[in-house]
Short mmCIF file of C-alpha atoms and ligand atoms in Angstrom, two decimals:
data_model
loop_
_atom_site.label_atom_id
_atom_site.label_comp_id
_atom_site.label_asym_id
_atom_site.label_seq_id
_atom_site.Cartn_x
_atom_site.Cartn_y
_atom_site.Cartn_z
CA MET A 291 51.03 106.62 93.13
CA LYS A 292 54.39 104.98 92.38
CA LYS A 293 57.61 106.47 93.76
CA LYS A 294 60.45 106.36 91.23
CA ILE A 295 63.79 105.55 92.86
CA GLY A 296 67.16 105.38 91.08
CA ILE A 297 70.09 103.55 92.70
CA ILE A 298 73.69 104.22 91.64
CA GLY A 299 75.84 101.10 92.13
CA GLY A 300 75.19 97.36 92.09
CA GLY A 301 77.49 96.32 94.94
CA VAL A 302 76.11 94.48 97.96
CA ILE A 303 74.71 97.73 99.39
CA GLY A 304 72.92 98.92 96.22
CA VAL A 305 71.26 95.56 95.52
CA SER A 306 70.20 95.18 99.14
CA ILE A 307 68.43 98.54 98.93
CA ALA A 308 66.80 97.47 95.65
CA HIS A 309 65.68 94.17 97.21
CA PHE A 310 64.11 95.76 100.26
CA LEU A 311 62.46 98.53 98.21
CA THR A 312 60.70 95.95 96.06
CA GLN A 313 58.87 94.72 99.18
CA TYR A 314 56.82 97.94 98.83
CA PRO A 315 54.31 97.73 95.92
CA GLU A 316 54.45 101.53 95.38
CA ALA A 317 58.23 101.52 94.76
CA GLU A 318 59.42 101.70 91.15
CA VAL A 319 63.07 100.72 91.41
CA THR A 320 65.84 101.17 88.83
CA LEU A 321 69.46 100.29 89.60
CA PHE A 322 72.48 101.21 87.47
CA GLU A 323 75.74 99.30 87.62
CA LYS A 324 78.49 100.35 85.26
CA ASN A 325 80.13 96.95 85.34
CA THR A 326 78.50 93.72 86.56
CA ILE A 327 76.62 93.07 89.81
CA GLY A 328 78.92 92.69 92.82
CA SER A 329 82.07 93.32 90.79
CA GLY A 330 83.47 96.27 92.78
CA THR A 331 84.71 96.16 96.39
CA THR A 332 82.15 93.44 96.98
CA ALA A 333 84.09 91.04 94.72
CA LYS A 334 87.29 91.62 96.70
CA SER A 335 85.74 91.02 100.09
CA ALA A 336 86.49 88.25 102.58
CA GLY A 337 82.74 88.05 103.24
CA THR A 338 83.33 87.12 106.88
CA HIS A 339 80.23 87.58 108.98
CA CYS A 340 81.12 86.54 112.49
CA LEU A 341 78.93 86.81 115.54
CA ILE A 342 82.03 87.26 117.73
CA ASP A 343 83.33 90.16 115.68
CA ASP A 344 85.50 93.12 116.66
CA SER A 345 84.91 95.26 113.57
CA VAL A 346 81.21 96.10 114.03
CA ALA A 347 81.00 97.34 117.63
CA HIS A 348 78.51 95.91 120.14
CA GLU A 349 76.53 99.14 119.86
CA PHE A 350 75.50 97.71 116.47
CA TRP A 351 74.82 94.15 117.67
CA ASP A 352 71.37 94.08 116.04
CA VAL A 353 73.00 95.05 112.71
CA ARG A 354 75.36 92.08 113.00
CA LEU A 355 72.56 89.72 114.00
CA PHE A 356 70.05 90.87 111.38
CA GLY A 357 72.67 90.55 108.63
CA PHE A 358 73.64 87.04 109.74
CA ASN A 359 70.03 85.85 110.04
CA PHE A 360 69.15 87.42 106.69
CA TYR A 361 71.98 85.70 104.79
CA THR A 362 71.52 82.32 106.47
CA GLY A 363 67.81 82.74 105.64
CA LEU A 364 68.75 83.12 101.95
CA GLU A 365 70.82 79.94 102.22
CA LYS A 366 67.88 78.06 103.73
CA MET A 367 65.61 79.26 100.94
CA ALA A 368 68.08 78.29 98.20
CA PRO A 369 71.29 76.52 99.27
CA GLY A 370 74.35 78.23 97.78
CA SER A 371 72.53 81.52 97.16
CA ALA A 372 74.65 83.31 99.78
CA GLY A 373 77.72 81.05 99.42
CA PHE A 374 77.81 80.33 103.16
CA GLU A 375 80.75 78.34 104.53
CA LYS A 376 80.02 77.45 108.14
CA THR A 377 83.57 77.25 109.43
CA GLY A 378 83.09 78.82 112.86
CA THR A 379 85.20 81.68 114.17
CA LEU A 380 88.06 81.70 116.66
CA THR A 381 88.65 85.20 118.04
CA VAL A 382 91.91 85.30 119.96
CA ALA A 383 92.41 87.71 122.88
CA PRO A 384 96.00 88.82 123.51
CA TYR A 385 95.11 91.66 125.95
CA LYS A 386 92.51 92.53 128.56
CA ASP A 387 90.28 95.07 126.75
CA TYR A 388 90.00 92.79 123.76
CA GLU A 389 89.15 89.86 126.04
CA THR A 390 86.39 91.87 127.69
CA TYR A 391 85.01 92.71 124.26
CA VAL A 392 85.13 89.08 123.11
CA MET A 393 83.45 87.86 126.31
CA LYS A 394 80.59 90.29 125.75
CA ALA A 395 80.27 89.05 122.15
CA VAL A 396 80.00 85.50 123.51
CA SER A 397 77.15 86.59 125.82
CA LEU A 398 75.33 88.38 123.00
CA THR A 399 75.74 85.38 120.70
CA LEU A 400 74.35 82.99 123.34
CA ALA A 401 71.46 85.33 124.16
CA SER A 402 70.56 85.31 120.46
CA GLY A 403 70.28 81.53 120.38
CA TYR A 404 73.62 80.66 118.78
CA GLN A 405 76.45 78.62 120.29
CA ALA A 406 79.54 80.32 121.70
CA GLU A 407 82.14 79.79 124.40
CA TYR A 408 85.02 81.70 125.90
CA TRP A 409 88.07 79.55 126.63
CA HIS A 410 90.93 80.36 129.01
CA ASP A 411 92.37 76.88 128.53
CA PRO A 412 95.01 76.91 125.74
CA ALA A 413 94.35 73.21 125.10
CA LYS A 414 90.85 74.08 123.86
CA ILE A 415 92.21 76.75 121.52
CA LEU A 416 94.78 74.28 120.18
CA LYS A 417 92.01 71.80 119.44
CA VAL A 418 90.72 74.23 116.81
CA ILE A 419 94.10 75.33 115.42
CA PRO A 420 96.84 73.04 116.75
CA ASP A 421 99.83 75.06 115.58
CA ILE A 422 98.91 78.52 116.78
CA ASN A 423 101.24 80.11 119.33
CA VAL A 424 99.30 80.35 122.59
CA ASP A 425 102.12 81.89 124.68
CA GLY A 426 100.87 85.01 126.44
CA LEU A 427 97.28 84.67 125.18
CA LEU A 428 94.50 85.37 127.66
CA GLY A 429 92.00 83.17 125.88
CA ALA A 430 89.74 82.98 122.84
CA GLY A 431 86.08 83.15 121.89
CA TRP A 432 84.71 80.31 119.78
CA CYS A 433 81.49 80.35 117.78
CA PRO A 434 80.86 77.21 115.66
CA ASP A 435 77.74 78.59 113.93
CA ASP A 436 79.14 81.40 111.77
CA GLY A 437 81.79 81.73 109.05
CA PHE A 438 81.94 83.54 105.76
CA PHE A 439 79.73 84.22 102.75
CA ASP A 440 80.31 84.87 99.05
CA ALA A 441 79.44 88.57 98.74
CA THR A 442 79.24 88.51 94.93
CA MET A 443 76.87 85.54 95.10
CA ILE A 444 74.72 87.38 97.66
CA SER A 445 74.62 90.46 95.41
CA ASN A 446 73.50 88.45 92.40
CA THR A 447 70.86 86.63 94.45
CA LEU A 448 69.45 89.93 95.74
CA ALA A 449 69.53 91.45 92.24
CA LYS A 450 67.61 88.41 90.94
CA LEU A 451 65.01 88.67 93.73
CA ALA A 452 64.62 92.40 93.08
CA ARG A 453 64.22 91.79 89.35
CA GLU A 454 61.55 89.16 89.99
CA LYS A 455 59.65 91.78 91.99
CA GLY A 456 59.78 94.28 89.14
CA ALA A 457 63.03 96.20 89.66
CA GLN A 458 64.91 97.29 86.54
CA ILE A 459 68.59 96.35 86.92
CA HIS A 460 70.79 97.91 84.24
CA ILE A 461 74.27 96.44 84.14
CA GLY A 462 77.03 97.92 81.96
CA THR A 463 75.32 101.27 82.50
CA LYS A 464 77.27 104.16 83.91
CA VAL A 465 75.63 107.11 85.67
CA GLU A 466 77.25 110.15 84.03
CA GLY A 467 75.26 113.02 85.50
CA VAL A 468 72.50 114.00 87.89
CA THR A 469 69.77 116.33 86.67
CA MET A 470 68.25 118.87 89.04
CA SER A 471 65.47 121.41 89.04
CA GLY A 472 64.88 124.05 91.72
CA GLY A 473 67.75 122.58 93.78
CA LYS A 474 66.20 119.09 93.84
CA VAL A 475 67.30 115.93 92.04
CA THR A 476 64.99 115.01 89.13
CA GLY A 477 66.84 112.20 87.37
CA LEU A 478 70.02 110.57 86.12
CA ASP A 479 71.87 110.81 82.83
CA THR A 480 73.40 107.45 82.05
CA SER A 481 75.37 105.82 79.24
CA LYS A 482 72.00 104.34 78.15
CA GLY A 483 70.07 107.62 78.23
CA HIS A 484 68.14 109.77 80.68
CA PHE A 485 65.82 108.49 83.46
CA ASP A 486 63.46 110.59 85.62
CA PHE A 487 63.35 109.89 89.35
CA ASP A 488 61.67 111.21 92.48
CA LEU A 489 64.86 110.43 94.36
CA VAL A 490 68.25 108.88 93.89
CA VAL A 491 70.35 106.74 96.26
CA ASP A 492 74.13 106.89 95.91
CA ALA A 493 75.50 103.40 96.69
CA SER A 494 78.67 103.75 94.64
CA GLY A 495 81.09 102.50 97.32
CA PRO A 496 84.64 103.81 96.87
CA TRP A 497 83.52 105.82 93.82
CA ALA A 498 81.20 107.89 96.03
CA ARG A 499 83.54 110.91 96.38
CA TYR A 500 83.44 111.32 92.62
CA THR A 501 79.78 110.40 92.16
CA ALA A 502 78.53 112.89 94.74
CA ARG A 503 80.54 115.75 93.22
CA GLN A 504 77.95 115.63 90.41
CA VAL A 505 75.50 117.26 92.84
CA GLY A 506 78.15 119.50 94.43
CA LEU A 507 78.68 117.33 97.53
CA GLU A 508 82.17 116.67 98.87
CA LEU A 509 81.80 113.49 100.90
CA PRO A 510 84.27 112.88 103.74
CA ILE A 511 85.27 109.47 102.40
CA TRP A 512 88.83 108.19 102.18
CA HIS A 513 90.09 104.97 100.67
CA THR A 514 91.96 102.56 102.87
CA LYS A 515 93.91 99.77 101.26
CA ALA A 516 92.66 96.27 101.95
CA GLU A 517 95.51 94.06 100.81
CA VAL A 518 94.80 90.37 100.57
CA PHE A 519 97.31 87.52 100.34
CA ILE A 520 96.24 83.95 99.53
CA LEU A 521 98.70 81.56 101.13
CA GLU A 522 99.18 77.96 100.12
CA PRO A 523 100.86 76.12 103.04
CA SER A 524 103.74 73.93 101.83
CA GLU A 525 102.13 71.08 103.75
CA LYS A 526 98.33 71.00 103.55
CA LEU A 527 96.63 72.01 106.82
CA ALA A 528 95.34 68.84 108.43
CA TYR A 529 92.41 70.56 110.19
CA PRO A 530 89.33 72.53 109.12
CA PHE A 531 90.37 76.15 109.06
CA PRO A 532 87.93 78.54 110.80
CA VAL A 533 87.73 82.30 110.49
CA LEU A 534 90.64 83.36 112.69
CA LYS A 535 90.56 86.83 114.21
CA TYR A 536 93.30 88.71 115.99
CA PRO A 537 93.08 92.42 116.82
CA ARG A 538 95.50 93.30 113.98
CA PHE A 539 94.75 90.75 111.25
CA TYR A 540 92.28 88.07 110.24
CA ALA A 541 92.33 84.94 108.12
CA ARG A 542 89.88 82.45 106.68
CA LYS A 543 90.03 79.44 104.41
CA ASP A 544 90.08 79.84 100.65
CA LYS A 545 89.59 76.28 99.38
CA ASP A 546 92.84 74.57 100.54
CA CYS A 547 94.59 77.90 101.02
CA VAL A 548 94.36 80.73 103.58
CA PHE A 549 93.07 84.25 102.88
CA ILE A 550 94.83 86.78 105.13
CA CYS A 551 94.34 90.54 105.51
CA LYS A 552 95.29 93.38 107.88
CA ALA A 553 92.35 94.27 110.16
CA HIS A 554 90.26 97.18 108.98
CA LEU A 555 90.27 99.08 112.27
CA THR A 556 94.10 99.17 112.35
CA MET A 557 94.10 101.56 109.38
CA ASP A 558 95.14 105.15 109.96
CA LEU A 559 93.53 107.76 107.69
CA ASN A 560 96.53 110.04 108.24
CA ASP A 561 99.09 107.47 107.08
CA PRO A 562 99.60 107.78 103.30
CA MET A 563 100.60 104.11 103.19
CA HIS A 564 97.16 103.18 104.54
CA ALA A 565 94.81 105.82 103.19
CA GLY A 566 94.21 108.45 100.52
CA ILE A 567 91.81 109.50 97.82
CA TRP A 568 92.57 107.27 94.85
CA ASP A 569 90.95 106.14 91.61
CA PRO A 570 89.07 102.87 92.09
CA ASP A 571 88.92 102.41 88.30
CA ALA A 572 92.73 102.14 88.25
CA LEU A 573 92.72 99.12 90.61
CA PRO A 574 93.55 95.83 88.89
CA MET A 575 91.47 92.74 89.84
CA THR A 576 94.61 91.04 91.18
CA GLY A 577 98.13 92.15 92.09
CA GLY A 578 99.18 95.67 93.05
CA THR A 579 99.97 94.89 96.71
CA ASP A 580 102.61 96.81 98.68
CA ALA A 581 105.60 95.26 100.42
CA TYR A 582 104.55 97.13 103.59
CA PHE A 583 101.43 94.99 104.10
CA TRP A 584 103.21 91.71 103.55
CA GLU A 585 105.96 92.75 105.98
CA PHE A 586 103.29 93.66 108.55
CA LEU A 587 101.54 90.32 108.14
CA THR A 588 104.86 88.44 108.28
CA GLU A 589 105.57 89.97 111.68
CA GLU A 590 102.10 89.06 112.95
CA LEU A 591 102.43 85.49 111.68
CA MET A 592 105.92 85.17 113.14
CA GLN A 593 104.47 86.00 116.53
CA HIS A 594 101.15 84.16 116.39
CA TYR A 595 101.18 81.51 113.69
CA PRO A 596 104.73 80.86 112.40
CA ARG A 597 103.73 77.65 110.65
CA LEU A 598 101.76 79.68 108.09
CA LEU A 599 104.93 81.44 106.97
CA ASP A 600 105.94 78.18 105.34
CA SER A 601 103.57 78.94 102.45
CA SER A 602 103.70 80.36 98.96
CA ILE A 603 101.63 83.37 97.95
CA VAL A 604 99.36 82.05 95.20
CA ASN A 605 97.24 85.16 94.71
CA GLU A 606 97.06 88.72 96.02
CA TRP A 607 94.93 91.78 95.42
CA VAL A 608 94.02 95.22 96.73
CA GLY A 609 90.56 96.59 97.42
CA TYR A 610 89.66 100.12 98.50
CA ARG A 611 87.45 100.36 101.55
CA ALA A 612 85.37 103.57 101.56
CA GLU A 613 85.95 105.05 105.00
CA PRO A 614 84.43 108.11 106.68
CA PRO A 615 86.55 109.55 109.55
CA ASP A 616 84.64 107.55 112.19
CA PHE A 617 84.80 104.32 110.11
CA LEU A 618 80.99 104.12 110.07
CA PRO A 619 78.66 104.42 107.06
CA ILE A 620 76.83 107.58 106.01
CA LEU A 621 73.14 106.89 105.57
CA GLY A 622 69.99 108.73 104.55
CA GLU A 623 69.42 112.32 103.51
CA SER A 624 72.28 114.46 102.23
CA SER A 625 72.18 118.25 102.06
CA VAL A 626 70.89 117.97 98.46
CA PRO A 627 67.12 117.29 98.32
CA GLY A 628 66.40 114.01 96.56
CA TYR A 629 69.99 112.70 96.83
CA LEU A 630 70.24 109.99 99.51
CA LEU A 631 73.43 108.31 100.69
CA ALA A 632 74.28 104.67 101.42
CA VAL A 633 78.05 105.04 101.36
CA GLY A 634 81.17 104.58 103.51
CA ALA A 635 80.58 100.97 104.55
CA GLY A 636 84.35 100.51 104.80
CA GLY A 637 85.37 97.07 105.96
CA ASN A 638 81.90 95.93 107.03
CA GLY A 639 79.58 96.43 104.09
CA VAL A 640 78.63 92.79 103.76
CA ILE A 641 77.54 92.66 107.40
CA GLU A 642 75.76 96.00 107.18
CA ALA A 643 74.04 95.70 103.78
CA PRO A 644 70.83 93.99 104.97
CA THR A 645 70.18 96.57 107.70
CA ILE A 646 71.06 99.47 105.40
CA GLY A 647 68.71 98.09 102.73
CA ARG A 648 65.86 97.41 105.13
CA ASP A 649 66.05 100.75 106.97
CA LEU A 650 66.59 102.95 103.90
CA ALA A 651 63.72 101.26 102.04
CA GLN A 652 61.43 101.86 105.01
CA TYR A 653 62.50 105.49 105.26
CA ILE A 654 62.06 106.12 101.53
CA MET A 655 58.64 104.48 101.32
CA THR A 656 57.07 105.43 104.67
CA GLY A 657 59.13 108.33 106.02
CA ASP A 658 59.77 106.31 109.19
CA THR A 659 63.38 106.51 110.22
CA SER A 660 65.29 104.01 112.38
CA TRP A 661 67.81 104.17 115.22
CA TYR A 662 70.53 103.12 112.76
CA LEU A 663 69.76 105.87 110.23
CA GLU A 664 69.48 108.47 113.00
CA ARG A 665 72.84 107.34 114.41
CA LEU A 666 74.70 107.65 111.09
CA PRO A 667 73.46 110.76 109.21
CA PHE A 668 75.54 112.82 106.79
CA SER A 669 74.89 115.84 109.01
CA ARG A 670 77.44 114.53 111.56
CA PHE A 671 80.18 115.63 109.12
CA GLU A 672 78.66 118.72 107.54
CA LYS A 673 80.83 121.17 109.45
CA THR A 674 84.13 119.39 108.91
CA ASP A 675 86.09 117.64 106.17
CA ALA A 676 88.79 116.68 108.67
CA LYS A 677 90.18 113.18 109.00
CA ALA A 678 90.06 111.23 112.24
C1 FAD B 969 89.85 92.84 101.04
C2 FAD B 969 88.52 93.20 101.62
C3 FAD B 969 87.97 92.39 102.61
C4 FAD B 969 86.73 92.70 103.14
N1 FAD B 969 86.18 91.85 104.06
C5 FAD B 969 84.94 92.09 104.55
C6 FAD B 969 84.34 91.17 105.45
O1 FAD B 969 84.94 90.17 105.80
N2 FAD B 969 83.08 91.46 105.90
C7 FAD B 969 82.41 92.60 105.52
O2 FAD B 969 81.28 92.82 105.98
N3 FAD B 969 82.97 93.47 104.67
C8 FAD B 969 84.20 93.25 104.17
N4 FAD B 969 84.78 94.12 103.31
C9 FAD B 969 84.06 95.36 102.98
C10 FAD B 969 82.97 95.12 101.97
O3 FAD B 969 83.46 94.33 100.92
C11 FAD B 969 82.50 96.50 101.44
O4 FAD B 969 82.12 97.32 102.52
C12 FAD B 969 81.30 96.34 100.53
O5 FAD B 969 81.56 95.42 99.49
C13 FAD B 969 80.93 97.70 99.93
O6 FAD B 969 79.84 97.51 99.08
P1 FAD B 969 79.30 98.72 98.21
O7 FAD B 969 78.09 98.22 97.54
O8 FAD B 969 79.22 99.94 99.07
O9 FAD B 969 80.51 99.03 97.21
P2 FAD B 969 80.97 98.28 95.86
O10 FAD B 969 80.90 96.81 95.99
O11 FAD B 969 82.27 98.88 95.47
O12 FAD B 969 79.84 98.70 94.84
C14 FAD B 969 79.77 99.99 94.26
C15 FAD B 969 79.38 99.77 92.83
O13 FAD B 969 79.09 101.04 92.23
C16 FAD B 969 79.43 100.93 90.87
N5 FAD B 969 79.55 102.30 90.35
C17 FAD B 969 80.43 103.25 90.75
N6 FAD B 969 80.23 104.39 90.07
C18 FAD B 969 79.19 104.15 89.22
C19 FAD B 969 78.53 104.94 88.25
N7 FAD B 969 78.87 106.21 88.01
N8 FAD B 969 77.50 104.38 87.55
C20 FAD B 969 77.13 103.09 87.78
N9 FAD B 969 77.74 102.29 88.68
C21 FAD B 969 78.75 102.81 89.41
C22 FAD B 969 80.75 100.16 90.88
O14 FAD B 969 81.03 99.56 89.64
C23 FAD B 969 80.50 99.15 91.99
O15 FAD B 969 80.06 97.88 91.50
C24 FAD B 969 86.02 93.86 102.73
C25 FAD B 969 86.57 94.68 101.74
C26 FAD B 969 87.80 94.35 101.17
C27 FAD B 969 88.34 95.22 100.09
#
């Protein structure tokens, strides 16, 4: 007998769940997206997916690796379908703990069959980016095999694959209510009418606090501001620009310009400049940045990459990352029967989406859980609504 599953949200997480569910013939999948596919946080993302990465801890190495292999697999199947730009990543280590972390990432990357090196020699670092300031640096990790993806492109590819396997994808369709009977979810009321479901997955990203209130759940999810500045150097960079990672900021190419953003793990949920509970519908597609973030990035560039300050800002925008207090997603069962969660992916949802989709689909269709789902249940927060 078919299992009817409703998914709220067509960002990279929601469509990944839909895609993996359609691998099971008994799944009847319906996804609702109030706007267009991949138009929420996903559209504002840098899409970096680096093997030497400080934002998804080594504890989750297999999540990083599965995501990377999955997206490059899409590219192999249909070039352009994941929008991969293989720029390589330079991860710069200014202090010892960070260096230790980067060195371990190099080992993991090599053990997984990709190329990586750790360099102490500043001359090697300067070969990648000649005008970086190497004074006081301990070294840098270099991986030539990775780079960044186009997260909206990925979302549309996965939605297309899911549709081809029978999923119903309703765009321009807002979920307005959740129907329940005997304490269990029975369906969704949407702007296009009512749908019955055996279970529902909430993948509504930064809207999740509001979405889950419809079933009486208060999710411990805050918004952190991800402020992006697109810099056009006054003199064109005469070298291929890789993903560049420092502990406090990161950058990548954006055509001939540079995309730069404060690092996600530097955000403080108790700082009202960084975090709050805001209305994602009030966010404009571009603009709306705060002077604070530009001042922060100016100081970082002054120290590490002064040449980039000789640029004009040609675009800027703000995205809200959905962050639980431990900066890790909330996955699987909630305390409301039939209401599952795939929320709180924060600054790493592109990397995490394939594993979330794969593991949740397996759990929904077979009842088999995974280490990842067991590690990140909603129950870890049930007794507290406190911030970090
Ligand atoms: C500036 C920035 C840079 C980033 N860089 C990276 C990066 O380099 N690597 C990385 O892995 N991650 C990065 N991230 C994080 C990543 O983009 C997010 O974690 C990811 O996009 C979250 O996906 P999602 O599907 O959970 O949310 P979203 O993409 O926000 O999708 C949720 C969807 O739900 C829909 N929705 C909400 N309510 C309803 C409703 N009631 N009915 C129907 N639909 C509804 C919304 O319209 C939206 O499309 C970055 C984020 C930002 C903002």
